[in-house]
mmCIF file of C-alpha atoms in Angstrom:
data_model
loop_
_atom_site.group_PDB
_atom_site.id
_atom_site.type_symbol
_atom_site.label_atom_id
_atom_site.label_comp_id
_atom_site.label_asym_id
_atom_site.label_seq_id
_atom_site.Cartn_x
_atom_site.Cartn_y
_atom_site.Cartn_z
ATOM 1 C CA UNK A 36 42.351 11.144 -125.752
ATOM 2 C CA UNK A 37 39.177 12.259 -124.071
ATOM 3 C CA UNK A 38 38.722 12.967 -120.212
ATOM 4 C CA UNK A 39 35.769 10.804 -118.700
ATOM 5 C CA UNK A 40 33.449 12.069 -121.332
ATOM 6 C CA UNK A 41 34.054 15.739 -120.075
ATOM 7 C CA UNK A 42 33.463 18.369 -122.625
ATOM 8 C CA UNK A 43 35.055 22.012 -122.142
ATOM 9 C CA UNK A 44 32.197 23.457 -120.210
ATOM 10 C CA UNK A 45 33.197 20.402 -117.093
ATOM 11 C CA UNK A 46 36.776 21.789 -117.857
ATOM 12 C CA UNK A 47 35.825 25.319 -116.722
ATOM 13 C CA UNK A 48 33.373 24.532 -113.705
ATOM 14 C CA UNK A 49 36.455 22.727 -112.376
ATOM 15 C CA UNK A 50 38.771 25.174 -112.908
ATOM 16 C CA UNK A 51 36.629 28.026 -111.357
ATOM 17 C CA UNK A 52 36.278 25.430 -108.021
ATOM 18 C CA UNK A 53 40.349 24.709 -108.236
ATOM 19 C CA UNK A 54 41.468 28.733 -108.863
ATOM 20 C CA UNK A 55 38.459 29.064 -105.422
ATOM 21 C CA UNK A 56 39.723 26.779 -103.239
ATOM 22 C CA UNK A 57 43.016 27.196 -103.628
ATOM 23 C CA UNK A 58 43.307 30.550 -102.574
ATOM 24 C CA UNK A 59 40.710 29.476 -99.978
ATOM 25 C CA UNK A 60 43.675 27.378 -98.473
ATOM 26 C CA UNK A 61 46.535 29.901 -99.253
ATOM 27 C CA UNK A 62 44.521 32.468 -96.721
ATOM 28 C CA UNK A 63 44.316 29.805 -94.624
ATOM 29 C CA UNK A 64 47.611 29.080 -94.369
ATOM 30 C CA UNK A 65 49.090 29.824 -90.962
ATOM 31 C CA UNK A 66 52.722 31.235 -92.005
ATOM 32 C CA UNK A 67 52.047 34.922 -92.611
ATOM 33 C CA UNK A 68 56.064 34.768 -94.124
ATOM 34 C CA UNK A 69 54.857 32.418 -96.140
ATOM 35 C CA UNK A 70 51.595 34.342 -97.605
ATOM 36 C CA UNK A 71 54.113 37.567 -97.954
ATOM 37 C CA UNK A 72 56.930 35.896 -99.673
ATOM 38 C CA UNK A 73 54.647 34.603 -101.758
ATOM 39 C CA UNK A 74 51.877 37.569 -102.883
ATOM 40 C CA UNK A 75 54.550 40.517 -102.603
ATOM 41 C CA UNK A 76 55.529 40.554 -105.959
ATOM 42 C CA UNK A 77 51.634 40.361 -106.918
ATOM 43 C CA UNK A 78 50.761 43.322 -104.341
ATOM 44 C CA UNK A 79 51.219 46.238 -107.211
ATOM 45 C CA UNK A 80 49.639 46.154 -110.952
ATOM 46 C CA UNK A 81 52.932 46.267 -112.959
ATOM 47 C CA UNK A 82 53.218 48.262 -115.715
ATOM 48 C CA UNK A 83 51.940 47.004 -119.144
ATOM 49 C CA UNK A 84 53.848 43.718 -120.032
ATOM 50 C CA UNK A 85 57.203 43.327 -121.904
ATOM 51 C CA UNK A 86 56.341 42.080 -125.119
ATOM 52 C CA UNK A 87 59.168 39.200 -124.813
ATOM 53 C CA UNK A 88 57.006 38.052 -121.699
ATOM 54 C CA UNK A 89 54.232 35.681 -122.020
ATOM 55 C CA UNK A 90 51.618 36.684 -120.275
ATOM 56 C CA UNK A 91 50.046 32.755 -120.220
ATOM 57 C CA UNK A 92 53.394 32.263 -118.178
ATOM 58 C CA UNK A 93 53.052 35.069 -115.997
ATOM 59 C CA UNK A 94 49.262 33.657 -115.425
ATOM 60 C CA UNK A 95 50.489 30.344 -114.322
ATOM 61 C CA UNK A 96 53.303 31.827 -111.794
ATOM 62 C CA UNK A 97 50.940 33.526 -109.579
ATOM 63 C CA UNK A 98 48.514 30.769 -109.728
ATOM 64 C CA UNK A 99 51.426 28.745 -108.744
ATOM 65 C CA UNK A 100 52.296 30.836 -106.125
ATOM 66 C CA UNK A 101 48.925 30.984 -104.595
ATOM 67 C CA UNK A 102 49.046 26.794 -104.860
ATOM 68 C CA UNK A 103 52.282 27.013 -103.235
ATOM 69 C CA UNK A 104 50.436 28.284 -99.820
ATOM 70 C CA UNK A 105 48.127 25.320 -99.840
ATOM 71 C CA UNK A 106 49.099 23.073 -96.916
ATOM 72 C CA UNK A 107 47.848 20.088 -98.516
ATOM 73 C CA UNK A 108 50.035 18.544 -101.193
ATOM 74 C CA UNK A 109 47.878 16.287 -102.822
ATOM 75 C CA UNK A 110 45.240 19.220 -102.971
ATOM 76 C CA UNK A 111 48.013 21.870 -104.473
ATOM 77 C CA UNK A 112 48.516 19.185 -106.996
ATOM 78 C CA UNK A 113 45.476 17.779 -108.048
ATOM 79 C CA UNK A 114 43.954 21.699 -108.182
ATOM 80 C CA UNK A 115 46.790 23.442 -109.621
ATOM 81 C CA UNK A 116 47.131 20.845 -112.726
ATOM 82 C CA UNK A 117 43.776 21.913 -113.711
ATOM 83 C CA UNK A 118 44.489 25.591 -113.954
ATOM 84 C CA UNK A 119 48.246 24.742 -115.381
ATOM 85 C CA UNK A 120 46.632 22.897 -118.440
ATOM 86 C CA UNK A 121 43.379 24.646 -119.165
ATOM 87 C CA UNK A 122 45.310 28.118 -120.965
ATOM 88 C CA UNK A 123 48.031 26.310 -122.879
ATOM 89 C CA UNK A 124 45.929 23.482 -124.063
ATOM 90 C CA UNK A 125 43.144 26.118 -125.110
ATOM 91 C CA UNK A 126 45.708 28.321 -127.289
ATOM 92 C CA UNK A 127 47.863 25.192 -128.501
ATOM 93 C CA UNK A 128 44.895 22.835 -129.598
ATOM 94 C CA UNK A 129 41.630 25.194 -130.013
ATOM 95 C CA UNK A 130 43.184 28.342 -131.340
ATOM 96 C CA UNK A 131 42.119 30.851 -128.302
ATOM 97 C CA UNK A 132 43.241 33.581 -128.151
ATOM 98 C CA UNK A 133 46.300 33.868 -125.500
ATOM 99 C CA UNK A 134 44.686 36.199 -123.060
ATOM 100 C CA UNK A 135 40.931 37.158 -122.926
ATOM 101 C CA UNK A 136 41.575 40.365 -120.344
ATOM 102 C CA UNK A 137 44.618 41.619 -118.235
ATOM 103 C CA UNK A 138 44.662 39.550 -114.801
ATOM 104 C CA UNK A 139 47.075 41.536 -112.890
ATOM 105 C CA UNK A 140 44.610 43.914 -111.421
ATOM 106 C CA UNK A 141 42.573 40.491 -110.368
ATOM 107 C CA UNK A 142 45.985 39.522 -109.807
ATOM 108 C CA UNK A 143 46.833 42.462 -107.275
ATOM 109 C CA UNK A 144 43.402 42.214 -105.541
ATOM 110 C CA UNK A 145 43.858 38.653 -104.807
ATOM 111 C CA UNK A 146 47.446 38.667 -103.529
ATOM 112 C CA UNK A 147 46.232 41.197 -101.048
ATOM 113 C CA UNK A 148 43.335 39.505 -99.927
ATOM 114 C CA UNK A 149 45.571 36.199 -99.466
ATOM 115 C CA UNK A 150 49.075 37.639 -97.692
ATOM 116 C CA UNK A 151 46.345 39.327 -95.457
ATOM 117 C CA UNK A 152 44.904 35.854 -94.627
ATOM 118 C CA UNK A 153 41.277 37.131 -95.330
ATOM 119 C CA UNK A 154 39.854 33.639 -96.663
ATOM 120 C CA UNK A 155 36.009 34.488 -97.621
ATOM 121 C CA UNK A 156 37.398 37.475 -99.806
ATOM 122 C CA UNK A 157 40.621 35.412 -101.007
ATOM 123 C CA UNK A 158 38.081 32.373 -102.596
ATOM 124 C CA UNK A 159 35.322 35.208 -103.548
ATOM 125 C CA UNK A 160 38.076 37.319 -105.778
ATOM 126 C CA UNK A 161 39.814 34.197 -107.166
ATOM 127 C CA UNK A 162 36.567 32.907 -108.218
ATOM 128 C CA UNK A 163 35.388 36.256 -109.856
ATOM 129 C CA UNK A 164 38.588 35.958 -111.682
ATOM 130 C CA UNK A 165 38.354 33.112 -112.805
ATOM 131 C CA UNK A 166 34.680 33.325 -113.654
ATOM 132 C CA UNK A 167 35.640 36.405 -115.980
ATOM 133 C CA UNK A 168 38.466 34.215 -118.028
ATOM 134 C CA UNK A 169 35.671 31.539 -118.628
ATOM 135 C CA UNK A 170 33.169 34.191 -119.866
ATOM 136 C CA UNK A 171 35.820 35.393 -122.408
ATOM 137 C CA UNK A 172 36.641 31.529 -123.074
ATOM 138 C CA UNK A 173 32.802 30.991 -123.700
ATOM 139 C CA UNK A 174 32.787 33.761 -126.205
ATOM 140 C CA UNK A 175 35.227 32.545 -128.364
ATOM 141 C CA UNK A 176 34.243 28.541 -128.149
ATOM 142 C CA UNK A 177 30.610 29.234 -128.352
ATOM 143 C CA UNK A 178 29.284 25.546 -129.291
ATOM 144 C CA UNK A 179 31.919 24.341 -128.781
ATOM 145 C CA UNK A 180 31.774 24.441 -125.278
ATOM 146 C CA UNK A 181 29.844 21.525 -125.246
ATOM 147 C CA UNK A 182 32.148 19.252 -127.232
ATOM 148 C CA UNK A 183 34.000 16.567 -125.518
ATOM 149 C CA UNK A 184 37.945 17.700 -123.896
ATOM 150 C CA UNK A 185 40.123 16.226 -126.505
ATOM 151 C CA UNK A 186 43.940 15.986 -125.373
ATOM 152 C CA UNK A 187 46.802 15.440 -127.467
#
């Protein structure tokens, strides 16, 4: 089925402003616990991935994580299920390829910016990340970009 007429290039814009806010409202969030529980294990760039690990799956637990800080449950949701669906349906249904560039560097310099509750920076780097997946997404899609999100 098709999403309100939406092609891929909606798909993206949306997913940059979801990955932004959302770590927008994780820095925000009051409970400093909270924002070091959660980004600790993101602090340090681990070493180059296991090759039984996927790193799509890895991807979607810190994004997860940084949702998880967002005070506002019907915000985590409605934000997060656009970044959980955009990789998997992308490598499933289009034939992307899993992972345009390693994120845990990005991954490392948002965590920090986030447990340290510096919001400007948090949305900035999140953004920048995110902006960097969809240029490698663009790439590979080219025209097809501009072809109408079709779900299965």
């Amino acid at each position: 089925f098709q999403v309100a007429g939406a092609t891929y290039e909606d798909l993206f814009g949306a997913w940059i402003f979801a990955e932004s806010a959302l770590a927008e409202a994780a820095a925000q969030n009051p409970d400093l616990e909270a924002r070091r529980l959660a980004m600790n294990p993101y602090l340090e760039v681990p070493p180059p991935p296991d090759e039984d690990l996927d790193p799509v799956l890895e991807g979607i637990l810190f994004h997860a994580a940084v949702a998880s800080l967002a005070r506002n449950p019907v915000l985590r949701l409605m934000l997060h299920s656009i970044a959980s669906v955009v990789a998997p349906h992308l490598i499933e249904h289009l034939g992307v390829k899993v992972v345009p560039h390693d994120s845990s560097e990005d991954h490392a310099e948002i965590a920090k910016a986030i447990r340290a509750g510096h919001v400007p920076r948090s949305k900035e780097l999140a953004g920048a990340h995110t902006r960097r997946l969809v240029t490698a997404y663009r790439v590979e899609l080219g025209d097809r970009m501009n072809q109408l999100i079709d779900w299965r």
